[in-house]
Amino acid sequence: MQKGLFITFEGCDGCGKTTQLELLAKYLQDKGYDVIVTREPGARGLGETLREILLNYDGEVSSNCESFLFLADRAQHIDTIVKPAIDAGKIVLCDGPIDSTAAYPGHGRGLDIDQINYLNNIATSGLKPNLTLLFDVDTETSMARVGKNKDRMESADIEFQEKVRRGYLELAKAEPKRIRVFDSRKTIEQLHQEVLGTIAPLL
Ligand code: TMP
C-alpha cells in the first residue's frame, strides 16, 4: 500500500502553479506534515543537466528527441526522488510532471498520444499522482505573465501554447476525479483557499 501522497501541479507556463505549490507546501509544513517539493524537468543531479538542455539548448531539437529527454528526466526523478519519498510516507508536491507529457509533446507537438502514454508509463513505472491540480488560464494572459525573458519551451508560438492548454483540459475531462481544474484568473489567495479545500479529504 502507498504510504505517502503524490500531488502534482500542472498547467501552461505562466498559469501560477509554482506559486500555489509553494503556498501549499508552507501550509502543510506549518501543520507538521513531512513534505518534499520537487519539479520536472530537473529536480537535481542529472536532472539539472537535462533541464538546462531542454530549456536552453539553442540548436535544433526534434520533437521525438525532446520527448525522450523529458521522459529520461522523469524516469530518473521518479526512481530516485519521488518513489523513495512516497515509500517513506512523505507528501510529494511536484511542479509539472506526468500529464505535461501528454499535453506538450502529445497535444502540443502532435505526437501520438497512445505512444506517449505507453512511454510515460515506462518512465513512471506505472506511478500515478493521487491528485493533480491543473491551473487553467487563457493563453494571452499566461504569455503576458511569462513576459519577455522566455526559455526555449516558452518561446514556442501561441498556437502551440493553445494546443497545450486544450490538451490539458481534455486530460482533465477524461479523469475528472484525479485532475481538478482551477481558474487561474482568480487571486492567489482565492486559489490557495480552493486548493486547501480540494486537498483536505486526502490528509
Ligand atoms: P518550468 O519548470 O519552468 O515550468 O518549465 C518546464 C517546461 O517544460 C514547460 O514549458 C513545460 C515543459 N514540459 C514539457 O514539454 N514536457 C514535460 O514532460 C515536462 C515535465 C515539461
mmCIF file with all atom_site columns, C-alpha atoms and ligand atoms in Angstrom:
data_model
loop_
_atom_site.group_PDB
_atom_site.id
_atom_site.type_symbol
_atom_site.label_atom_id
_atom_site.label_alt_id
_atom_site.label_comp_id
_atom_site.label_asym_id
_atom_site.label_entity_id
_atom_site.label_seq_id
_atom_site.pdbx_PDB_ins_code
_atom_site.Cartn_x
_atom_site.Cartn_y
_atom_site.Cartn_z
_atom_site.occupancy
_atom_site.B_iso_or_equiv
_atom_site.pdbx_formal_charge
_atom_site.auth_seq_id
_atom_site.auth_comp_id
_atom_site.auth_asym_id
_atom_site.auth_atom_id
_atom_site.pdbx_PDB_model_num
ATOM   1   C CA  . MET A 1 1   ? 0.000   0.000  0.000   1.00 0.00 ? 1   MET A CA  1
ATOM   2   C CA  . GLN A 1 2   ? 1.192   3.513  -0.826  1.00 0.00 ? 2   GLN A CA  1
ATOM   3   C CA  . LYS A 1 3   ? 2.387   5.242  2.352   1.00 0.00 ? 3   LYS A CA  1
ATOM   4   C CA  . GLY A 1 4   ? 2.734   8.858  1.266   1.00 0.00 ? 4   GLY A CA  1
ATOM   5   C CA  . LEU A 1 5   ? 0.930   11.135 -1.152  1.00 0.00 ? 5   LEU A CA  1
ATOM   6   C CA  . PHE A 1 6   ? 1.853   12.296 -4.621  1.00 0.00 ? 6   PHE A CA  1
ATOM   7   C CA  . ILE A 1 7   ? 0.263   15.611 -5.650  1.00 0.00 ? 7   ILE A CA  1
ATOM   8   C CA  . THR A 1 8   ? 1.156   17.240 -8.951  1.00 0.00 ? 8   THR A CA  1
ATOM   9   C CA  . PHE A 1 9   ? 0.729   20.829 -10.172 1.00 0.00 ? 9   PHE A CA  1
ATOM   10  C CA  . GLU A 1 10  ? 0.081   21.264 -13.868 1.00 0.00 ? 10  GLU A CA  1
ATOM   11  C CA  . GLY A 1 11  ? -0.729  23.973 -16.366 1.00 0.00 ? 11  GLY A CA  1
ATOM   12  C CA  . CYS A 1 12  ? 0.804   26.116 -19.067 1.00 0.00 ? 12  CYS A CA  1
ATOM   13  C CA  . ASP A 1 13  ? 3.745   28.410 -18.380 1.00 0.00 ? 13  ASP A CA  1
ATOM   14  C CA  . GLY A 1 14  ? 2.543   31.490 -16.526 1.00 0.00 ? 14  GLY A CA  1
ATOM   15  C CA  . CYS A 1 15  ? -0.512  29.753 -15.031 1.00 0.00 ? 15  CYS A CA  1
ATOM   16  C CA  . GLY A 1 16  ? 0.602   30.306 -11.434 1.00 0.00 ? 16  GLY A CA  1
ATOM   17  C CA  . LYS A 1 17  ? 1.105   26.657 -10.449 1.00 0.00 ? 17  LYS A CA  1
ATOM   18  C CA  . THR A 1 18  ? 4.503   27.208 -8.823  1.00 0.00 ? 18  THR A CA  1
ATOM   19  C CA  . THR A 1 19  ? 3.127   29.950 -6.560  1.00 0.00 ? 19  THR A CA  1
ATOM   20  C CA  . GLN A 1 20  ? 0.285   27.657 -5.458  1.00 0.00 ? 20  GLN A CA  1
ATOM   21  C CA  . LEU A 1 21  ? 2.681   24.783 -4.868  1.00 0.00 ? 21  LEU A CA  1
ATOM   22  C CA  . GLU A 1 22  ? 4.871   26.935 -2.628  1.00 0.00 ? 22  GLU A CA  1
ATOM   23  C CA  . LEU A 1 23  ? 1.861   28.193 -0.648  1.00 0.00 ? 23  LEU A CA  1
ATOM   24  C CA  . LEU A 1 24  ? 0.550   24.665 -0.135  1.00 0.00 ? 24  LEU A CA  1
ATOM   25  C CA  . ALA A 1 25  ? 3.995   23.385 0.873   1.00 0.00 ? 25  ALA A CA  1
ATOM   26  C CA  . LYS A 1 26  ? 4.279   26.095 3.525   1.00 0.00 ? 26  LYS A CA  1
ATOM   27  C CA  . TYR A 1 27  ? 0.751   25.431 4.802   1.00 0.00 ? 27  TYR A CA  1
ATOM   28  C CA  . LEU A 1 28  ? 1.409   21.680 5.128   1.00 0.00 ? 28  LEU A CA  1
ATOM   29  C CA  . GLN A 1 29  ? 4.846   22.157 6.704   1.00 0.00 ? 29  GLN A CA  1
ATOM   30  C CA  . ASP A 1 30  ? 3.379   24.575 9.255   1.00 0.00 ? 30  ASP A CA  1
ATOM   31  C CA  . LYS A 1 31  ? 0.835   21.873 10.132  1.00 0.00 ? 31  LYS A CA  1
ATOM   32  C CA  . GLY A 1 32  ? 3.704   19.435 10.747  1.00 0.00 ? 32  GLY A CA  1
ATOM   33  C CA  . TYR A 1 33  ? 3.412   17.279 7.607   1.00 0.00 ? 33  TYR A CA  1
ATOM   34  C CA  . ASP A 1 34  ? 6.586   15.848 6.099   1.00 0.00 ? 34  ASP A CA  1
ATOM   35  C CA  . VAL A 1 35  ? 6.598   17.482 2.667   1.00 0.00 ? 35  VAL A CA  1
ATOM   36  C CA  . ILE A 1 36  ? 9.042   17.405 -0.197  1.00 0.00 ? 36  ILE A CA  1
ATOM   37  C CA  . VAL A 1 37  ? 8.877   19.895 -3.043  1.00 0.00 ? 37  VAL A CA  1
ATOM   38  C CA  . THR A 1 38  ? 10.230  18.816 -6.375  1.00 0.00 ? 38  THR A CA  1
ATOM   39  C CA  . ARG A 1 39  ? 9.878   19.560 -10.084 1.00 0.00 ? 39  ARG A CA  1
ATOM   40  C CA  . GLU A 1 40  ? 10.227  18.322 -13.629 1.00 0.00 ? 40  GLU A CA  1
ATOM   41  C CA  . PRO A 1 41  ? 12.259  18.783 -15.627 1.00 0.00 ? 41  PRO A CA  1
ATOM   42  C CA  . GLY A 1 42  ? 15.360  18.889 -13.492 1.00 0.00 ? 42  GLY A CA  1
ATOM   43  C CA  . ALA A 1 43  ? 14.852  18.234 -9.815  1.00 0.00 ? 43  ALA A CA  1
ATOM   44  C CA  . ARG A 1 44  ? 18.529  17.712 -9.013  1.00 0.00 ? 44  ARG A CA  1
ATOM   45  C CA  . GLY A 1 45  ? 21.749  15.999 -10.156 1.00 0.00 ? 45  GLY A CA  1
ATOM   46  C CA  . LEU A 1 46  ? 21.475  14.579 -13.669 1.00 0.00 ? 46  LEU A CA  1
ATOM   47  C CA  . GLY A 1 47  ? 18.017  16.145 -13.977 1.00 0.00 ? 47  GLY A CA  1
ATOM   48  C CA  . GLU A 1 48  ? 19.506  19.633 -13.712 1.00 0.00 ? 48  GLU A CA  1
ATOM   49  C CA  . THR A 1 49  ? 21.710  18.944 -16.724 1.00 0.00 ? 49  THR A CA  1
ATOM   50  C CA  . LEU A 1 50  ? 18.717  17.628 -18.683 1.00 0.00 ? 50  LEU A CA  1
ATOM   51  C CA  . ARG A 1 51  ? 16.715  20.728 -17.695 1.00 0.00 ? 51  ARG A CA  1
ATOM   52  C CA  . GLU A 1 52  ? 19.459  23.007 -18.964 1.00 0.00 ? 52  GLU A CA  1
ATOM   53  C CA  . ILE A 1 53  ? 19.380  21.253 -22.350 1.00 0.00 ? 53  ILE A CA  1
ATOM   54  C CA  . LEU A 1 54  ? 15.583  21.117 -22.535 1.00 0.00 ? 54  LEU A CA  1
ATOM   55  C CA  . LEU A 1 55  ? 15.008  24.746 -21.670 1.00 0.00 ? 55  LEU A CA  1
ATOM   56  C CA  . ASN A 1 56  ? 18.093  26.483 -23.019 1.00 0.00 ? 56  ASN A CA  1
ATOM   57  C CA  . TYR A 1 57  ? 19.666  24.487 -25.847 1.00 0.00 ? 57  TYR A CA  1
ATOM   58  C CA  . ASP A 1 58  ? 19.523  26.843 -28.824 1.00 0.00 ? 58  ASP A CA  1
ATOM   59  C CA  . GLY A 1 59  ? 20.074  24.427 -31.731 1.00 0.00 ? 59  GLY A CA  1
ATOM   60  C CA  . GLU A 1 60  ? 17.556  22.206 -33.486 1.00 0.00 ? 60  GLU A CA  1
ATOM   61  C CA  . VAL A 1 61  ? 15.727  19.700 -31.260 1.00 0.00 ? 61  VAL A CA  1
ATOM   62  C CA  . SER A 1 62  ? 13.415  17.139 -32.876 1.00 0.00 ? 62  SER A CA  1
ATOM   63  C CA  . SER A 1 63  ? 10.045  16.523 -31.208 1.00 0.00 ? 63  SER A CA  1
ATOM   64  C CA  . ASN A 1 64  ? 10.931  12.880 -30.530 1.00 0.00 ? 64  ASN A CA  1
ATOM   65  C CA  . CYS A 1 65  ? 14.292  13.818 -29.039 1.00 0.00 ? 65  CYS A CA  1
ATOM   66  C CA  . GLU A 1 66  ? 12.619  16.408 -26.822 1.00 0.00 ? 66  GLU A CA  1
ATOM   67  C CA  . SER A 1 67  ? 10.089  13.841 -25.584 1.00 0.00 ? 67  SER A CA  1
ATOM   68  C CA  . PHE A 1 68  ? 12.761  11.265 -24.787 1.00 0.00 ? 68  PHE A CA  1
ATOM   69  C CA  . LEU A 1 69  ? 14.776  13.832 -22.853 1.00 0.00 ? 69  LEU A CA  1
ATOM   70  C CA  . PHE A 1 70  ? 11.710  14.773 -20.773 1.00 0.00 ? 70  PHE A CA  1
ATOM   71  C CA  . LEU A 1 71  ? 10.997  11.078 -20.235 1.00 0.00 ? 71  LEU A CA  1
ATOM   72  C CA  . ALA A 1 72  ? 14.612  10.341 -19.292 1.00 0.00 ? 72  ALA A CA  1
ATOM   73  C CA  . ASP A 1 73  ? 14.406  13.087 -16.704 1.00 0.00 ? 73  ASP A CA  1
ATOM   74  C CA  . ARG A 1 74  ? 11.080  11.638 -15.497 1.00 0.00 ? 74  ARG A CA  1
ATOM   75  C CA  . ALA A 1 75  ? 12.461  8.115  -15.039 1.00 0.00 ? 75  ALA A CA  1
ATOM   76  C CA  . GLN A 1 76  ? 15.418  9.417  -13.029 1.00 0.00 ? 76  GLN A CA  1
ATOM   77  C CA  . HIS A 1 77  ? 13.213  11.727 -10.970 1.00 0.00 ? 77  HIS A CA  1
ATOM   78  C CA  . ILE A 1 78  ? 10.518  9.155  -10.152 1.00 0.00 ? 78  ILE A CA  1
ATOM   79  C CA  . ASP A 1 79  ? 13.009  6.386  -9.308  1.00 0.00 ? 79  ASP A CA  1
ATOM   80  C CA  . THR A 1 80  ? 15.461  8.395  -7.238  1.00 0.00 ? 80  THR A CA  1
ATOM   81  C CA  . ILE A 1 81  ? 13.317  11.086 -5.611  1.00 0.00 ? 81  ILE A CA  1
ATOM   82  C CA  . VAL A 1 82  ? 9.538   10.600 -5.843  1.00 0.00 ? 82  VAL A CA  1
ATOM   83  C CA  . LYS A 1 83  ? 9.171   6.882  -5.092  1.00 0.00 ? 83  LYS A CA  1
ATOM   84  C CA  . PRO A 1 84  ? 11.599  6.835  -2.148  1.00 0.00 ? 84  PRO A CA  1
ATOM   85  C CA  . ALA A 1 85  ? 9.801   9.828  -0.615  1.00 0.00 ? 85  ALA A CA  1
ATOM   86  C CA  . ILE A 1 86  ? 6.348   8.248  -1.035  1.00 0.00 ? 86  ILE A CA  1
ATOM   87  C CA  . ASP A 1 87  ? 7.655   4.980  0.424   1.00 0.00 ? 87  ASP A CA  1
ATOM   88  C CA  . ALA A 1 88  ? 8.922   6.964  3.411   1.00 0.00 ? 88  ALA A CA  1
ATOM   89  C CA  . GLY A 1 89  ? 5.389   8.316  3.968   1.00 0.00 ? 89  GLY A CA  1
ATOM   90  C CA  . LYS A 1 90  ? 6.061   11.872 2.778   1.00 0.00 ? 90  LYS A CA  1
ATOM   91  C CA  . ILE A 1 91  ? 3.778   14.207 0.858   1.00 0.00 ? 91  ILE A CA  1
ATOM   92  C CA  . VAL A 1 92  ? 5.417   14.849 -2.509  1.00 0.00 ? 92  VAL A CA  1
ATOM   93  C CA  . LEU A 1 93  ? 4.402   18.108 -4.190  1.00 0.00 ? 93  LEU A CA  1
ATOM   94  C CA  . CYS A 1 94  ? 5.684   18.166 -7.717  1.00 0.00 ? 94  CYS A CA  1
ATOM   95  C CA  . ASP A 1 95  ? 5.747   21.013 -10.214 1.00 0.00 ? 95  ASP A CA  1
ATOM   96  C CA  . GLY A 1 96  ? 4.862   19.958 -13.741 1.00 0.00 ? 96  GLY A CA  1
ATOM   97  C CA  . PRO A 1 97  ? 5.280   16.230 -14.220 1.00 0.00 ? 97  PRO A CA  1
ATOM   98  C CA  . ILE A 1 98  ? 3.472   13.372 -15.988 1.00 0.00 ? 98  ILE A CA  1
ATOM   99  C CA  . ASP A 1 99  ? 0.381   14.973 -17.563 1.00 0.00 ? 99  ASP A CA  1
ATOM   100 C CA  . SER A 1 100 ? 2.616   17.580 -19.197 1.00 0.00 ? 100 SER A CA  1
ATOM   101 C CA  . THR A 1 101 ? 3.921   14.766 -21.393 1.00 0.00 ? 101 THR A CA  1
ATOM   102 C CA  . ALA A 1 102 ? 0.516   14.184 -22.958 1.00 0.00 ? 102 ALA A CA  1
ATOM   103 C CA  . ALA A 1 103 ? -0.117  17.951 -23.066 1.00 0.00 ? 103 ALA A CA  1
ATOM   104 C CA  . TYR A 1 104 ? 3.189   19.216 -24.544 1.00 0.00 ? 104 TYR A CA  1
ATOM   105 C CA  . PRO A 1 105 ? 4.655   16.507 -26.815 1.00 0.00 ? 105 PRO A CA  1
ATOM   106 C CA  . GLY A 1 106 ? 1.241   14.921 -27.413 1.00 0.00 ? 106 GLY A CA  1
ATOM   107 C CA  . HIS A 1 107 ? -1.312  17.697 -27.921 1.00 0.00 ? 107 HIS A CA  1
ATOM   108 C CA  . GLY A 1 108 ? 1.261   20.478 -28.432 1.00 0.00 ? 108 GLY A CA  1
ATOM   109 C CA  . ARG A 1 109 ? 3.771   18.861 -30.785 1.00 0.00 ? 109 ARG A CA  1
ATOM   110 C CA  . GLY A 1 110 ? 1.259   16.400 -32.243 1.00 0.00 ? 110 GLY A CA  1
ATOM   111 C CA  . LEU A 1 111 ? 2.991   13.128 -31.312 1.00 0.00 ? 111 LEU A CA  1
ATOM   112 C CA  . ASP A 1 112 ? 0.845   10.008 -30.980 1.00 0.00 ? 112 ASP A CA  1
ATOM   113 C CA  . ILE A 1 113 ? -0.874  10.157 -27.578 1.00 0.00 ? 113 ILE A CA  1
ATOM   114 C CA  . ASP A 1 114 ? -1.082  6.369  -27.125 1.00 0.00 ? 114 ASP A CA  1
ATOM   115 C CA  . GLN A 1 115 ? 2.642   6.027  -27.776 1.00 0.00 ? 115 GLN A CA  1
ATOM   116 C CA  . ILE A 1 116 ? 3.378   8.924  -25.433 1.00 0.00 ? 116 ILE A CA  1
ATOM   117 C CA  . ASN A 1 117 ? 1.247   7.320  -22.712 1.00 0.00 ? 117 ASN A CA  1
ATOM   118 C CA  . TYR A 1 118 ? 2.974   3.979  -23.228 1.00 0.00 ? 118 TYR A CA  1
ATOM   119 C CA  . LEU A 1 119 ? 6.430   5.538  -22.875 1.00 0.00 ? 119 LEU A CA  1
ATOM   120 C CA  . ASN A 1 120 ? 5.310   7.692  -19.970 1.00 0.00 ? 120 ASN A CA  1
ATOM   121 C CA  . ASN A 1 121 ? 4.111   4.595  -18.185 1.00 0.00 ? 121 ASN A CA  1
ATOM   122 C CA  . ILE A 1 122 ? 7.564   3.030  -18.527 1.00 0.00 ? 122 ILE A CA  1
ATOM   123 C CA  . ALA A 1 123 ? 9.227   6.207  -17.236 1.00 0.00 ? 123 ALA A CA  1
ATOM   124 C CA  . THR A 1 124 ? 6.967   6.325  -14.161 1.00 0.00 ? 124 THR A CA  1
ATOM   125 C CA  . SER A 1 125 ? 6.892   2.526  -13.595 1.00 0.00 ? 125 SER A CA  1
ATOM   126 C CA  . GLY A 1 126 ? 3.111   2.989  -13.553 1.00 0.00 ? 126 GLY A CA  1
ATOM   127 C CA  . LEU A 1 127 ? 3.071   5.530  -10.718 1.00 0.00 ? 127 LEU A CA  1
ATOM   128 C CA  . LYS A 1 128 ? 0.158   7.967  -10.926 1.00 0.00 ? 128 LYS A CA  1
ATOM   129 C CA  . PRO A 1 129 ? -0.469  11.076 -8.821  1.00 0.00 ? 129 PRO A CA  1
ATOM   130 C CA  . ASN A 1 130 ? -3.122  10.776 -6.114  1.00 0.00 ? 130 ASN A CA  1
ATOM   131 C CA  . LEU A 1 131 ? -4.275  14.227 -7.154  1.00 0.00 ? 131 LEU A CA  1
ATOM   132 C CA  . THR A 1 132 ? -3.402  16.665 -9.918  1.00 0.00 ? 132 THR A CA  1
ATOM   133 C CA  . LEU A 1 133 ? -4.167  20.367 -9.651  1.00 0.00 ? 133 LEU A CA  1
ATOM   134 C CA  . LEU A 1 134 ? -4.484  21.934 -13.091 1.00 0.00 ? 134 LEU A CA  1
ATOM   135 C CA  . PHE A 1 135 ? -4.281  25.726 -13.267 1.00 0.00 ? 135 PHE A CA  1
ATOM   136 C CA  . ASP A 1 136 ? -6.035  26.981 -16.348 1.00 0.00 ? 136 ASP A CA  1
ATOM   137 C CA  . VAL A 1 137 ? -5.832  30.444 -17.832 1.00 0.00 ? 137 VAL A CA  1
ATOM   138 C CA  . ASP A 1 138 ? -6.242  31.832 -21.342 1.00 0.00 ? 138 ASP A CA  1
ATOM   139 C CA  . THR A 1 139 ? -3.082  31.809 -23.417 1.00 0.00 ? 139 THR A CA  1
ATOM   140 C CA  . GLU A 1 140 ? -2.845  35.587 -23.778 1.00 0.00 ? 140 GLU A CA  1
ATOM   141 C CA  . THR A 1 141 ? -2.821  36.049 -20.009 1.00 0.00 ? 141 THR A CA  1
ATOM   142 C CA  . SER A 1 142 ? -0.326  33.245 -19.405 1.00 0.00 ? 142 SER A CA  1
ATOM   143 C CA  . MET A 1 143 ? 2.061   34.539 -22.069 1.00 0.00 ? 143 MET A CA  1
ATOM   144 C CA  . ALA A 1 144 ? 1.806   38.078 -20.685 1.00 0.00 ? 144 ALA A CA  1
ATOM   145 C CA  . ARG A 1 145 ? 2.712   36.717 -17.243 1.00 0.00 ? 145 ARG A CA  1
ATOM   146 C CA  . VAL A 1 146 ? 5.750   34.909 -18.649 1.00 0.00 ? 146 VAL A CA  1
ATOM   147 C CA  . GLY A 1 147 ? 6.983   38.230 -20.028 1.00 0.00 ? 147 GLY A CA  1
ATOM   148 C CA  . LYS A 1 148 ? 9.878   38.789 -22.409 1.00 0.00 ? 148 LYS A CA  1
ATOM   149 C CA  . ASN A 1 149 ? 12.503  36.601 -20.779 1.00 0.00 ? 149 ASN A CA  1
ATOM   150 C CA  . LYS A 1 150 ? 11.362  33.294 -22.293 1.00 0.00 ? 150 LYS A CA  1
ATOM   151 C CA  . ASP A 1 151 ? 13.063  29.887 -22.267 1.00 0.00 ? 151 ASP A CA  1
ATOM   152 C CA  . ARG A 1 152 ? 13.023  27.516 -25.276 1.00 0.00 ? 152 ARG A CA  1
ATOM   153 C CA  . MET A 1 153 ? 9.619   25.994 -24.405 1.00 0.00 ? 153 MET A CA  1
ATOM   154 C CA  . GLU A 1 154 ? 8.034   29.351 -23.578 1.00 0.00 ? 154 GLU A CA  1
ATOM   155 C CA  . SER A 1 155 ? 9.254   30.732 -26.909 1.00 0.00 ? 155 SER A CA  1
ATOM   156 C CA  . ALA A 1 156 ? 7.053   28.327 -28.892 1.00 0.00 ? 156 ALA A CA  1
ATOM   157 C CA  . ASP A 1 157 ? 4.297   30.156 -30.800 1.00 0.00 ? 157 ASP A CA  1
ATOM   158 C CA  . ILE A 1 158 ? 0.839   30.960 -29.449 1.00 0.00 ? 158 ILE A CA  1
ATOM   159 C CA  . GLU A 1 159 ? -0.786  28.174 -31.495 1.00 0.00 ? 159 GLU A CA  1
ATOM   160 C CA  . PHE A 1 160 ? 1.406   25.622 -29.691 1.00 0.00 ? 160 PHE A CA  1
ATOM   161 C CA  . GLN A 1 161 ? 0.532   27.151 -26.306 1.00 0.00 ? 161 GLN A CA  1
ATOM   162 C CA  . GLU A 1 162 ? -3.181  26.967 -27.151 1.00 0.00 ? 162 GLU A CA  1
ATOM   163 C CA  . LYS A 1 163 ? -2.942  23.325 -28.185 1.00 0.00 ? 163 LYS A CA  1
ATOM   164 C CA  . VAL A 1 164 ? -1.216  22.560 -24.893 1.00 0.00 ? 164 VAL A CA  1
ATOM   165 C CA  . ARG A 1 165 ? -3.946  24.344 -22.951 1.00 0.00 ? 165 ARG A CA  1
ATOM   166 C CA  . ARG A 1 166 ? -6.711  22.474 -24.799 1.00 0.00 ? 166 ARG A CA  1
ATOM   167 C CA  . GLY A 1 167 ? -4.779  19.234 -24.284 1.00 0.00 ? 167 GLY A CA  1
ATOM   168 C CA  . TYR A 1 168 ? -4.669  19.767 -20.539 1.00 0.00 ? 168 TYR A CA  1
ATOM   169 C CA  . LEU A 1 169 ? -8.418  20.437 -20.431 1.00 0.00 ? 169 LEU A CA  1
ATOM   170 C CA  . GLU A 1 170 ? -9.090  17.237 -22.389 1.00 0.00 ? 170 GLU A CA  1
ATOM   171 C CA  . LEU A 1 171 ? -6.992  15.261 -19.942 1.00 0.00 ? 171 LEU A CA  1
ATOM   172 C CA  . ALA A 1 172 ? -8.988  16.738 -17.067 1.00 0.00 ? 172 ALA A CA  1
ATOM   173 C CA  . LYS A 1 173 ? -12.241 15.796 -18.779 1.00 0.00 ? 173 LYS A CA  1
ATOM   174 C CA  . ALA A 1 174 ? -11.059 12.211 -19.140 1.00 0.00 ? 174 ALA A CA  1
ATOM   175 C CA  . GLU A 1 175 ? -10.007 11.908 -15.485 1.00 0.00 ? 175 GLU A CA  1
ATOM   176 C CA  . PRO A 1 176 ? -12.142 14.399 -13.540 1.00 0.00 ? 176 PRO A CA  1
ATOM   177 C CA  . LYS A 1 177 ? -11.632 12.706 -10.192 1.00 0.00 ? 177 LYS A CA  1
ATOM   178 C CA  . ARG A 1 178 ? -7.856  12.912 -10.282 1.00 0.00 ? 178 ARG A CA  1
ATOM   179 C CA  . ILE A 1 179 ? -7.351  16.135 -12.274 1.00 0.00 ? 179 ILE A CA  1
ATOM   180 C CA  . ARG A 1 180 ? -9.060  19.186 -10.726 1.00 0.00 ? 180 ARG A CA  1
ATOM   181 C CA  . VAL A 1 181 ? -9.199  22.369 -12.753 1.00 0.00 ? 181 VAL A CA  1
ATOM   182 C CA  . PHE A 1 182 ? -8.708  25.802 -11.151 1.00 0.00 ? 182 PHE A CA  1
ATOM   183 C CA  . ASP A 1 183 ? -9.467  29.104 -12.822 1.00 0.00 ? 183 ASP A CA  1
ATOM   184 C CA  . SER A 1 184 ? -6.139  30.930 -12.651 1.00 0.00 ? 184 SER A CA  1
ATOM   185 C CA  . ARG A 1 185 ? -7.707  34.343 -13.255 1.00 0.00 ? 185 ARG A CA  1
ATOM   186 C CA  . LYS A 1 186 ? -8.696  34.296 -9.577  1.00 0.00 ? 186 LYS A CA  1
ATOM   187 C CA  . THR A 1 187 ? -6.451  35.895 -6.983  1.00 0.00 ? 187 THR A CA  1
ATOM   188 C CA  . ILE A 1 188 ? -3.575  33.967 -5.438  1.00 0.00 ? 188 ILE A CA  1
ATOM   189 C CA  . GLU A 1 189 ? -5.397  33.835 -2.089  1.00 0.00 ? 189 GLU A CA  1
ATOM   190 C CA  . GLN A 1 190 ? -8.703  32.667 -3.615  1.00 0.00 ? 190 GLN A CA  1
ATOM   191 C CA  . LEU A 1 191 ? -6.887  29.898 -5.466  1.00 0.00 ? 191 LEU A CA  1
ATOM   192 C CA  . HIS A 1 192 ? -4.973  28.905 -2.339  1.00 0.00 ? 192 HIS A CA  1
ATOM   193 C CA  . GLN A 1 193 ? -8.242  28.527 -0.398  1.00 0.00 ? 193 GLN A CA  1
ATOM   194 C CA  . GLU A 1 194 ? -9.687  26.389 -3.195  1.00 0.00 ? 194 GLU A CA  1
ATOM   195 C CA  . VAL A 1 195 ? -6.561  24.231 -3.228  1.00 0.00 ? 195 VAL A CA  1
ATOM   196 C CA  . LEU A 1 196 ? -6.829  23.713 0.555   1.00 0.00 ? 196 LEU A CA  1
ATOM   197 C CA  . GLY A 1 197 ? -10.460 22.665 0.144   1.00 0.00 ? 197 GLY A CA  1
ATOM   198 C CA  . THR A 1 198 ? -9.511  20.185 -2.559  1.00 0.00 ? 198 THR A CA  1
ATOM   199 C CA  . ILE A 1 199 ? -6.653  18.506 -0.736  1.00 0.00 ? 199 ILE A CA  1
ATOM   200 C CA  . ALA A 1 200 ? -8.390  18.357 2.669   1.00 0.00 ? 200 ALA A CA  1
ATOM   201 C CA  . PRO A 1 201 ? -10.063 14.958 2.078   1.00 0.00 ? 201 PRO A CA  1
ATOM   202 C CA  . LEU A 1 202 ? -6.663  13.384 1.303   1.00 0.00 ? 202 LEU A CA  1
ATOM   203 C CA  . LEU A 1 203 ? -4.973  14.410 4.556   1.00 0.00 ? 203 LEU A CA  1
HETATM 204 P P1  . TMP B 2 .   ? 9.173   25.084 -15.845 1.00 0.00 ? 1   TMP B P1  1
HETATM 205 O O1  . TMP B 2 .   ? 9.817   24.043 -14.981 1.00 0.00 ? 1   TMP B O1  1
HETATM 206 O O2  . TMP B 2 .   ? 9.828   26.418 -15.725 1.00 0.00 ? 1   TMP B O2  1
HETATM 207 O O3  . TMP B 2 .   ? 7.674   25.095 -15.694 1.00 0.00 ? 1   TMP B O3  1
HETATM 208 O O4  . TMP B 2 .   ? 9.459   24.689 -17.373 1.00 0.00 ? 1   TMP B O4  1
HETATM 209 C C1  . TMP B 2 .   ? 9.240   23.416 -17.872 1.00 0.00 ? 1   TMP B C1  1
HETATM 210 C C2  . TMP B 2 .   ? 8.823   23.480 -19.330 1.00 0.00 ? 1   TMP B C2  1
HETATM 211 O O5  . TMP B 2 .   ? 8.890   22.192 -19.914 1.00 0.00 ? 1   TMP B O5  1
HETATM 212 C C3  . TMP B 2 .   ? 7.388   23.949 -19.520 1.00 0.00 ? 1   TMP B C3  1
HETATM 213 O O6  . TMP B 2 .   ? 7.333   24.756 -20.695 1.00 0.00 ? 1   TMP B O6  1
HETATM 214 C C4  . TMP B 2 .   ? 6.617   22.667 -19.754 1.00 0.00 ? 1   TMP B C4  1
HETATM 215 C C5  . TMP B 2 .   ? 7.611   21.798 -20.469 1.00 0.00 ? 1   TMP B C5  1
HETATM 216 N N1  . TMP B 2 .   ? 7.443   20.349 -20.279 1.00 0.00 ? 1   TMP B N1  1
HETATM 217 C C6  . TMP B 2 .   ? 7.216   19.513 -21.391 1.00 0.00 ? 1   TMP B C6  1
HETATM 218 O O7  . TMP B 2 .   ? 7.131   19.990 -22.516 1.00 0.00 ? 1   TMP B O7  1
HETATM 219 N N2  . TMP B 2 .   ? 7.120   18.164 -21.184 1.00 0.00 ? 1   TMP B N2  1
HETATM 220 C C7  . TMP B 2 .   ? 7.251   17.606 -19.952 1.00 0.00 ? 1   TMP B C7  1
HETATM 221 O O8  . TMP B 2 .   ? 7.164   16.373 -19.808 1.00 0.00 ? 1   TMP B O8  1
HETATM 222 C C8  . TMP B 2 .   ? 7.505   18.486 -18.811 1.00 0.00 ? 1   TMP B C8  1
HETATM 223 C C9  . TMP B 2 .   ? 7.671   17.919 -17.439 1.00 0.00 ? 1   TMP B C9  1
HETATM 224 C C10 . TMP B 2 .   ? 7.590   19.840 -19.037 1.00 0.00 ? 1   TMP B C10 1
#
